[in-house]
Amino acid sequence: ETGVTQSPTHLIKTRGQQVTLRCSSQSGHNTVSWYQQALGQGPQFIFQYYREEENGRGNFPPRFSGLQFPNYSSELNVNALELDDSALYLCASSFQDRNYGYTFGSGTRLTVV
Amino acid sequence: KQEVTQIPAALSVPEGENLVLNCSFTDSAIYNLQWFRQDPGKGLTSLLLIQSSQREQTSGRLNASLDKSSGRSTLYIAASQPGDSATYLCAVSPGGSSNTGKLIFGQGTTLQVKP
């Protein structure tokens, strides 16, 4: 059974640029969530995808967007990067939403300069 | 608005000691609660999941309890080892269909176990 994998592991971008982060769900999981974790803080919920549609969103602006594909993998896109977007981005997958808890990936460390 | 608090923020203990990490939440209407471990710069590893109807869960040297009415959960670690050094996060899944997918995290307790 494979876990949740994220790519890339590290990324450096310039303010104003756009970035795409990728996530492959754990085998058998059909729901994907994305979180942002600033240094020294707990993760903050960005949004969740189920059956290729967004079905929950946290307090993040529209420049944070996502996709889920038929194989349940997912992308997080961030436009017009700001310095405060520097963080660890975590992807989590689950089966049938929250009933069985969430499995997290190792994250992508994004640095905006 | 659901808020999750973890106390203490940091803890240092000698190897072999039993310890308790605390998590409190402001709204008792939760779906479940999950404890995670995070090593520096790494992702989250799930430790224990407690459904709202359960009182506790155990895995090896770990025991997590849940008291929904008082808004509290504890993570008990028996016979601590240096390998237990990490940040421990608790997260609640709020009740209600509109809160699908959202986990609300505390800020974590950073544990150091000294040999």
PDB file of C-alpha atoms in Angstrom:
ATOM      1  CA  GLU A   1       0.000   0.000   0.000  1.00  0.00           C
ATOM      2  CA  THR A   2       1.589   3.278  -1.094  1.00  0.00           C
ATOM      3  CA  GLY A   3       1.230   6.408   0.999  1.00  0.00           C
ATOM      4  CA  VAL A   4       0.632   9.998  -0.044  1.00  0.00           C
ATOM      5  CA  THR A   5       3.410  11.381  -2.228  1.00  0.00           C
ATOM      6  CA  GLN A   6       4.046  15.040  -2.976  1.00  0.00           C
ATOM      7  CA  SER A   7       6.278  16.762  -5.505  1.00  0.00           C
ATOM      8  CA  PRO A   8       8.485  18.651  -5.579  1.00  0.00           C
ATOM      9  CA  THR A   9       9.939  18.480  -2.060  1.00  0.00           C
ATOM     10  CA  HIS A  10      11.415  21.971  -2.200  1.00  0.00           C
ATOM     11  CA  LEU A  11      10.741  24.961  -4.428  1.00  0.00           C
ATOM     12  CA  ILE A  12      11.970  28.546  -4.635  1.00  0.00           C
ATOM     13  CA  LYS A  13       9.877  31.095  -6.518  1.00  0.00           C
ATOM     14  CA  THR A  14       9.944  34.833  -7.028  1.00  0.00           C
ATOM     15  CA  ARG A  15       7.162  37.097  -5.812  1.00  0.00           C
ATOM     16  CA  GLY A  16       4.451  37.442  -8.456  1.00  0.00           C
ATOM     17  CA  GLN A  17       5.132  34.087 -10.071  1.00  0.00           C
ATOM     18  CA  GLN A  18       2.782  31.118 -10.222  1.00  0.00           C
ATOM     19  CA  VAL A  19       3.420  27.658  -8.777  1.00  0.00           C
ATOM     20  CA  THR A  20       1.883  24.201  -9.114  1.00  0.00           C
ATOM     21  CA  LEU A  21       2.285  21.555  -6.419  1.00  0.00           C
ATOM     22  CA  ARG A  22       1.324  17.922  -6.963  1.00  0.00           C
ATOM     23  CA  CYS A  23      -0.036  15.145  -4.805  1.00  0.00           C
ATOM     24  CA  SER A  24      -0.749  11.462  -5.351  1.00  0.00           C
ATOM     25  CA  SER A  25      -3.316  10.009  -2.979  1.00  0.00           C
ATOM     26  CA  GLN A  26      -2.860   6.863  -0.972  1.00  0.00           C
ATOM     27  CA  SER A  27      -4.163   3.831  -2.815  1.00  0.00           C
ATOM     28  CA  GLY A  28      -7.924   3.441  -2.255  1.00  0.00           C
ATOM     29  CA  HIS A  29      -8.436   7.037  -1.106  1.00  0.00           C
ATOM     30  CA  ASN A  30     -10.863   9.240  -3.043  1.00  0.00           C
ATOM     31  CA  THR A  31     -10.639  12.541  -1.168  1.00  0.00           C
ATOM     32  CA  VAL A  32      -7.757  15.017  -1.140  1.00  0.00           C
ATOM     33  CA  SER A  33      -7.206  18.032   1.118  1.00  0.00           C
ATOM     34  CA  TRP A  34      -4.506  20.685   1.070  1.00  0.00           C
ATOM     35  CA  TYR A  35      -3.027  22.531   4.058  1.00  0.00           C
ATOM     36  CA  GLN A  36      -0.572  25.384   4.535  1.00  0.00           C
ATOM     37  CA  GLN A  37       1.778  25.254   7.502  1.00  0.00           C
ATOM     38  CA  ALA A  38       3.797  28.331   8.388  1.00  0.00           C
ATOM     39  CA  LEU A  39       6.894  27.882  10.526  1.00  0.00           C
ATOM     40  CA  GLY A  40       6.003  27.120  14.138  1.00  0.00           C
ATOM     41  CA  GLN A  41       2.273  26.948  13.443  1.00  0.00           C
ATOM     42  CA  GLY A  42      -0.291  24.222  13.009  1.00  0.00           C
ATOM     43  CA  PRO A  43      -1.490  23.457   9.462  1.00  0.00           C
ATOM     44  CA  GLN A  44      -4.297  25.612   8.056  1.00  0.00           C
ATOM     45  CA  PHE A  45      -6.980  24.068   5.815  1.00  0.00           C
ATOM     46  CA  ILE A  46      -6.961  25.402   2.235  1.00  0.00           C
ATOM     47  CA  PHE A  47      -9.539  23.208   0.464  1.00  0.00           C
ATOM     48  CA  GLN A  48     -10.713  19.666  -0.204  1.00  0.00           C
ATOM     49  CA  TYR A  49     -11.601  17.812  -3.390  1.00  0.00           C
ATOM     50  CA  TYR A  50     -13.961  14.862  -3.702  1.00  0.00           C
ATOM     51  CA  ARG A  51     -14.972  13.314  -7.010  1.00  0.00           C
ATOM     52  CA  GLU A  52     -13.040  16.024  -8.846  1.00  0.00           C
ATOM     53  CA  GLU A  53     -15.003  18.869  -7.258  1.00  0.00           C
ATOM     54  CA  GLU A  54     -14.090  21.288  -4.488  1.00  0.00           C
ATOM     55  CA  ASN A  55     -16.352  20.521  -1.533  1.00  0.00           C
ATOM     56  CA  GLY A  56     -14.846  22.600   1.266  1.00  0.00           C
ATOM     57  CA  ARG A  57     -12.634  25.680   1.475  1.00  0.00           C
ATOM     58  CA  GLY A  58     -10.804  27.542   4.223  1.00  0.00           C
ATOM     59  CA  ASN A  59     -10.023  31.256   4.459  1.00  0.00           C
ATOM     60  CA  PHE A  60      -7.713  31.469   1.478  1.00  0.00           C
ATOM     61  CA  PRO A  61      -8.055  33.898  -1.462  1.00  0.00           C
ATOM     62  CA  PRO A  62      -9.108  32.743  -4.951  1.00  0.00           C
ATOM     63  CA  ARG A  63      -5.510  32.824  -6.178  1.00  0.00           C
ATOM     64  CA  PHE A  64      -5.253  29.482  -4.382  1.00  0.00           C
ATOM     65  CA  SER A  65      -6.939  26.949  -6.650  1.00  0.00           C
ATOM     66  CA  GLY A  66      -6.842  23.235  -7.214  1.00  0.00           C
ATOM     67  CA  LEU A  67      -7.737  20.250  -9.298  1.00  0.00           C
ATOM     68  CA  GLN A  68      -8.452  16.610  -8.666  1.00  0.00           C
ATOM     69  CA  PHE A  69      -8.007  14.098 -11.466  1.00  0.00           C
ATOM     70  CA  PRO A  70      -9.917  10.859 -12.188  1.00  0.00           C
ATOM     71  CA  ASN A  71      -7.121   8.850 -10.551  1.00  0.00           C
ATOM     72  CA  TYR A  72      -7.663  10.976  -7.388  1.00  0.00           C
ATOM     73  CA  SER A  73      -4.315  12.753  -7.674  1.00  0.00           C
ATOM     74  CA  SER A  74      -4.423  16.496  -7.148  1.00  0.00           C
ATOM     75  CA  GLU A  75      -2.739  19.808  -7.873  1.00  0.00           C
ATOM     76  CA  LEU A  76      -2.550  23.003  -5.847  1.00  0.00           C
ATOM     77  CA  ASN A  77      -2.002  26.145  -7.894  1.00  0.00           C
ATOM     78  CA  VAL A  78      -1.039  29.484  -6.390  1.00  0.00           C
ATOM     79  CA  ASN A  79      -1.010  32.610  -8.571  1.00  0.00           C
ATOM     80  CA  ALA A  80       0.645  35.964  -7.912  1.00  0.00           C
ATOM     81  CA  LEU A  81       2.881  34.585  -5.179  1.00  0.00           C
ATOM     82  CA  GLU A  82       3.452  36.724  -2.099  1.00  0.00           C
ATOM     83  CA  LEU A  83       6.255  36.509   0.443  1.00  0.00           C
ATOM     84  CA  ASP A  84       3.749  35.272   3.062  1.00  0.00           C
ATOM     85  CA  ASP A  85       2.998  32.247   0.886  1.00  0.00           C
ATOM     86  CA  SER A  86       6.323  30.796   2.008  1.00  0.00           C
ATOM     87  CA  ALA A  87       5.350  27.692   3.965  1.00  0.00           C
ATOM     88  CA  LEU A  88       5.175  23.912   4.019  1.00  0.00           C
ATOM     89  CA  TYR A  89       2.257  22.740   1.874  1.00  0.00           C
ATOM     90  CA  LEU A  90       0.767  19.458   2.959  1.00  0.00           C
ATOM     91  CA  CYS A  91      -1.537  17.166   1.051  1.00  0.00           C
ATOM     92  CA  ALA A  92      -3.788  14.699   2.853  1.00  0.00           C
ATOM     93  CA  SER A  93      -5.950  11.929   1.477  1.00  0.00           C
ATOM     94  CA  SER A  94      -8.798   9.971   2.980  1.00  0.00           C
ATOM     95  CA  PHE A  95     -11.453   7.441   2.084  1.00  0.00           C
ATOM     96  CA  GLN A  96     -15.054   8.595   2.120  1.00  0.00           C
ATOM     97  CA  ASP A  97     -14.222  12.008   3.522  1.00  0.00           C
ATOM     98  CA  ARG A  98     -13.372  12.130   7.205  1.00  0.00           C
ATOM     99  CA  ASN A  99     -14.734   8.866   8.552  1.00  0.00           C
ATOM    100  CA  TYR A 100     -11.409   7.090   8.678  1.00  0.00           C
ATOM    101  CA  GLY A 101      -9.078   9.975   9.349  1.00  0.00           C
ATOM    102  CA  TYR A 102      -6.490  11.480   7.052  1.00  0.00           C
ATOM    103  CA  THR A 103      -3.079  10.365   5.744  1.00  0.00           C
ATOM    104  CA  PHE A 104      -0.605  13.146   5.087  1.00  0.00           C
ATOM    105  CA  GLY A 105       2.273  13.411   2.650  1.00  0.00           C
ATOM    106  CA  SER A 106       5.749  14.734   3.470  1.00  0.00           C
ATOM    107  CA  GLY A 107       4.956  18.165   2.097  1.00  0.00           C
ATOM    108  CA  THR A 108       6.434  20.685  -0.312  1.00  0.00           C
ATOM    109  CA  ARG A 109       8.545  23.461   1.169  1.00  0.00           C
ATOM    110  CA  LEU A 110       7.824  26.636  -0.843  1.00  0.00           C
ATOM    111  CA  THR A 111      10.054  29.671  -0.441  1.00  0.00           C
ATOM    112  CA  VAL A 112       9.006  32.931  -2.080  1.00  0.00           C
ATOM    113  CA  VAL A 113      11.770  35.523  -2.484  1.00  0.00           C
TER     114      VAL A 113
ATOM    115  CA  LYS B   1     -15.639  29.243  15.814  1.00  0.00           C
ATOM    116  CA  GLN B   2     -13.732  26.123  16.761  1.00  0.00           C
ATOM    117  CA  GLU B   3     -10.325  26.739  18.317  1.00  0.00           C
ATOM    118  CA  VAL B   4      -7.790  24.113  19.357  1.00  0.00           C
ATOM    119  CA  THR B   5      -5.147  24.761  21.999  1.00  0.00           C
ATOM    120  CA  GLN B   6      -2.241  22.570  23.018  1.00  0.00           C
ATOM    121  CA  ILE B   7      -0.430  22.946  26.304  1.00  0.00           C
ATOM    122  CA  PRO B   8       2.463  22.991  26.924  1.00  0.00           C
ATOM    123  CA  ALA B   9       4.070  24.390  23.786  1.00  0.00           C
ATOM    124  CA  ALA B  10       7.308  22.605  24.617  1.00  0.00           C
ATOM    125  CA  LEU B  11       8.290  19.826  26.974  1.00  0.00           C
ATOM    126  CA  SER B  12      11.618  18.263  27.899  1.00  0.00           C
ATOM    127  CA  VAL B  13      11.768  15.013  29.865  1.00  0.00           C
ATOM    128  CA  PRO B  14      14.378  12.382  30.720  1.00  0.00           C
ATOM    129  CA  GLU B  15      14.216   9.054  28.943  1.00  0.00           C
ATOM    130  CA  GLY B  16      11.873   6.534  30.533  1.00  0.00           C
ATOM    131  CA  GLU B  17       9.429   9.034  31.937  1.00  0.00           C
ATOM    132  CA  ASN B  18       5.686   8.756  31.337  1.00  0.00           C
ATOM    133  CA  LEU B  19       4.144  11.967  30.034  1.00  0.00           C
ATOM    134  CA  VAL B  20       0.847  13.565  29.058  1.00  0.00           C
ATOM    135  CA  LEU B  21       0.204  16.042  26.275  1.00  0.00           C
ATOM    136  CA  ASN B  22      -2.948  18.122  26.439  1.00  0.00           C
ATOM    137  CA  CYS B  23      -5.342  19.318  23.752  1.00  0.00           C
ATOM    138  CA  SER B  24      -8.449  21.415  24.320  1.00  0.00           C
ATOM    139  CA  PHE B  25     -11.130  22.541  21.885  1.00  0.00           C
ATOM    140  CA  THR B  26     -13.850  25.143  22.273  1.00  0.00           C
ATOM    141  CA  ASP B  27     -16.786  23.470  20.476  1.00  0.00           C
ATOM    142  CA  SER B  28     -17.783  19.986  21.601  1.00  0.00           C
ATOM    143  CA  ALA B  29     -19.593  19.296  18.312  1.00  0.00           C
ATOM    144  CA  ILE B  30     -16.768  17.354  16.719  1.00  0.00           C
ATOM    145  CA  TYR B  31     -16.820  14.424  14.326  1.00  0.00           C
ATOM    146  CA  ASN B  32     -13.530  12.956  15.454  1.00  0.00           C
ATOM    147  CA  LEU B  33     -10.099  13.905  16.797  1.00  0.00           C
ATOM    148  CA  GLN B  34      -6.746  12.807  15.449  1.00  0.00           C
ATOM    149  CA  TRP B  35      -3.257  12.960  16.958  1.00  0.00           C
ATOM    150  CA  PHE B  36      -0.269  13.395  14.658  1.00  0.00           C
ATOM    151  CA  ARG B  37       3.484  13.384  14.998  1.00  0.00           C
ATOM    152  CA  GLN B  38       5.687  15.724  12.957  1.00  0.00           C
ATOM    153  CA  ASP B  39       9.465  15.498  12.722  1.00  0.00           C
ATOM    154  CA  PRO B  40      11.321  18.740  11.851  1.00  0.00           C
ATOM    155  CA  GLY B  41      10.622  19.840   8.278  1.00  0.00           C
ATOM    156  CA  LYS B  42       8.616  16.688   7.565  1.00  0.00           C
ATOM    157  CA  GLY B  43       4.993  15.753   6.992  1.00  0.00           C
ATOM    158  CA  LEU B  44       2.487  14.472   9.523  1.00  0.00           C
ATOM    159  CA  THR B  45       2.303  10.879  10.716  1.00  0.00           C
ATOM    160  CA  SER B  46      -1.057   9.801  12.101  1.00  0.00           C
ATOM    161  CA  LEU B  47      -0.824   8.281  15.564  1.00  0.00           C
ATOM    162  CA  LEU B  48      -4.385   7.772  16.774  1.00  0.00           C
ATOM    163  CA  LEU B  49      -7.908   8.576  15.584  1.00  0.00           C
ATOM    164  CA  ILE B  50     -10.744   8.836  18.095  1.00  0.00           C
ATOM    165  CA  GLN B  51     -14.314   8.984  16.827  1.00  0.00           C
ATOM    166  CA  SER B  52     -16.703  11.262  18.716  1.00  0.00           C
ATOM    167  CA  SER B  53     -18.492   8.230  20.212  1.00  0.00           C
ATOM    168  CA  GLN B  54     -15.265   6.777  21.624  1.00  0.00           C
ATOM    169  CA  ARG B  55     -13.500   7.557  24.878  1.00  0.00           C
ATOM    170  CA  GLU B  56      -9.995   6.354  24.094  1.00  0.00           C
ATOM    171  CA  GLN B  57      -7.693   4.634  21.636  1.00  0.00           C
ATOM    172  CA  THR B  58      -4.432   2.808  22.244  1.00  0.00           C
ATOM    173  CA  SER B  59      -1.482   1.949  20.053  1.00  0.00           C
ATOM    174  CA  GLY B  60       1.618   0.480  21.646  1.00  0.00           C
ATOM    175  CA  ARG B  61       2.972   2.949  24.199  1.00  0.00           C
ATOM    176  CA  LEU B  62       0.455   5.599  23.175  1.00  0.00           C
ATOM    177  CA  ASN B  63      -2.985   6.143  24.636  1.00  0.00           C
ATOM    178  CA  ALA B  64      -5.298   8.954  23.628  1.00  0.00           C
ATOM    179  CA  SER B  65      -8.446   9.883  25.518  1.00  0.00           C
ATOM    180  CA  LEU B  66     -11.367  12.075  24.522  1.00  0.00           C
ATOM    181  CA  ASP B  67     -13.823  13.942  26.734  1.00  0.00           C
ATOM    182  CA  LYS B  68     -16.130  15.784  24.368  1.00  0.00           C
ATOM    183  CA  SER B  69     -18.247  17.400  27.050  1.00  0.00           C
ATOM    184  CA  SER B  70     -15.252  19.165  28.569  1.00  0.00           C
ATOM    185  CA  GLY B  71     -13.546  19.755  25.211  1.00  0.00           C
ATOM    186  CA  ARG B  72     -10.377  17.895  26.101  1.00  0.00           C
ATOM    187  CA  SER B  73      -8.125  15.178  24.775  1.00  0.00           C
ATOM    188  CA  THR B  74      -4.903  13.840  26.195  1.00  0.00           C
ATOM    189  CA  LEU B  75      -2.101  11.847  24.620  1.00  0.00           C
ATOM    190  CA  TYR B  76      -0.292   9.625  27.098  1.00  0.00           C
ATOM    191  CA  ILE B  77       3.171   8.364  26.177  1.00  0.00           C
ATOM    192  CA  ALA B  78       4.542   5.588  28.351  1.00  0.00           C
ATOM    193  CA  ALA B  79       8.225   4.966  28.939  1.00  0.00           C
ATOM    194  CA  SER B  80       9.389   7.777  26.666  1.00  0.00           C
ATOM    195  CA  GLN B  81      12.396   7.241  24.375  1.00  0.00           C
ATOM    196  CA  PRO B  82      14.706   9.699  22.562  1.00  0.00           C
ATOM    197  CA  GLY B  83      13.048   8.573  19.302  1.00  0.00           C
ATOM    198  CA  ASP B  84       9.786  10.051  20.571  1.00  0.00           C
ATOM    199  CA  SER B  85      11.282  13.544  20.215  1.00  0.00           C
ATOM    200  CA  ALA B  86       9.064  15.415  17.735  1.00  0.00           C
ATOM    201  CA  THR B  87       6.178  17.866  17.571  1.00  0.00           C
ATOM    202  CA  TYR B  88       2.793  16.382  18.440  1.00  0.00           C
ATOM    203  CA  LEU B  89      -0.301  17.932  16.893  1.00  0.00           C
ATOM    204  CA  CYS B  90      -3.931  17.312  17.665  1.00  0.00           C
ATOM    205  CA  ALA B  91      -6.631  18.089  15.134  1.00  0.00           C
ATOM    206  CA  VAL B  92     -10.402  18.044  15.339  1.00  0.00           C
ATOM    207  CA  SER B  93     -12.812  17.394  12.507  1.00  0.00           C
ATOM    208  CA  PRO B  94     -15.750  19.720  13.218  1.00  0.00           C
ATOM    209  CA  GLY B  95     -19.268  18.322  13.146  1.00  0.00           C
ATOM    210  CA  GLY B  96     -21.816  19.350  10.549  1.00  0.00           C
ATOM    211  CA  SER B  97     -22.020  18.673   6.831  1.00  0.00           C
ATOM    212  CA  SER B  98     -20.665  22.116   5.945  1.00  0.00           C
ATOM    213  CA  ASN B  99     -17.317  21.341   7.551  1.00  0.00           C
ATOM    214  CA  THR B 100     -16.405  18.543   5.211  1.00  0.00           C
ATOM    215  CA  GLY B 101     -12.732  17.936   4.930  1.00  0.00           C
ATOM    216  CA  LYS B 102     -11.606  20.536   7.376  1.00  0.00           C
ATOM    217  CA  LEU B 103      -9.242  19.627  10.166  1.00  0.00           C
ATOM    218  CA  ILE B 104      -8.552  22.299  12.767  1.00  0.00           C
ATOM    219  CA  PHE B 105      -5.130  21.950  14.309  1.00  0.00           C
ATOM    220  CA  GLY B 106      -3.556  23.101  17.510  1.00  0.00           C
ATOM    221  CA  GLN B 107      -0.122  24.686  17.353  1.00  0.00           C
ATOM    222  CA  GLY B 108       1.530  21.554  18.659  1.00  0.00           C
ATOM    223  CA  THR B 109       3.660  20.472  21.585  1.00  0.00           C
ATOM    224  CA  THR B 110       7.360  20.030  20.854  1.00  0.00           C
ATOM    225  CA  LEU B 111       8.701  17.139  22.900  1.00  0.00           C
ATOM    226  CA  GLN B 112      12.345  16.481  23.640  1.00  0.00           C
ATOM    227  CA  VAL B 113      13.290  13.221  25.364  1.00  0.00           C
ATOM    228  CA  LYS B 114      16.824  13.339  26.728  1.00  0.00           C
ATOM    229  CA  PRO B 115      18.918  10.151  26.920  1.00  0.00           C
TER     230      PRO B 115
END
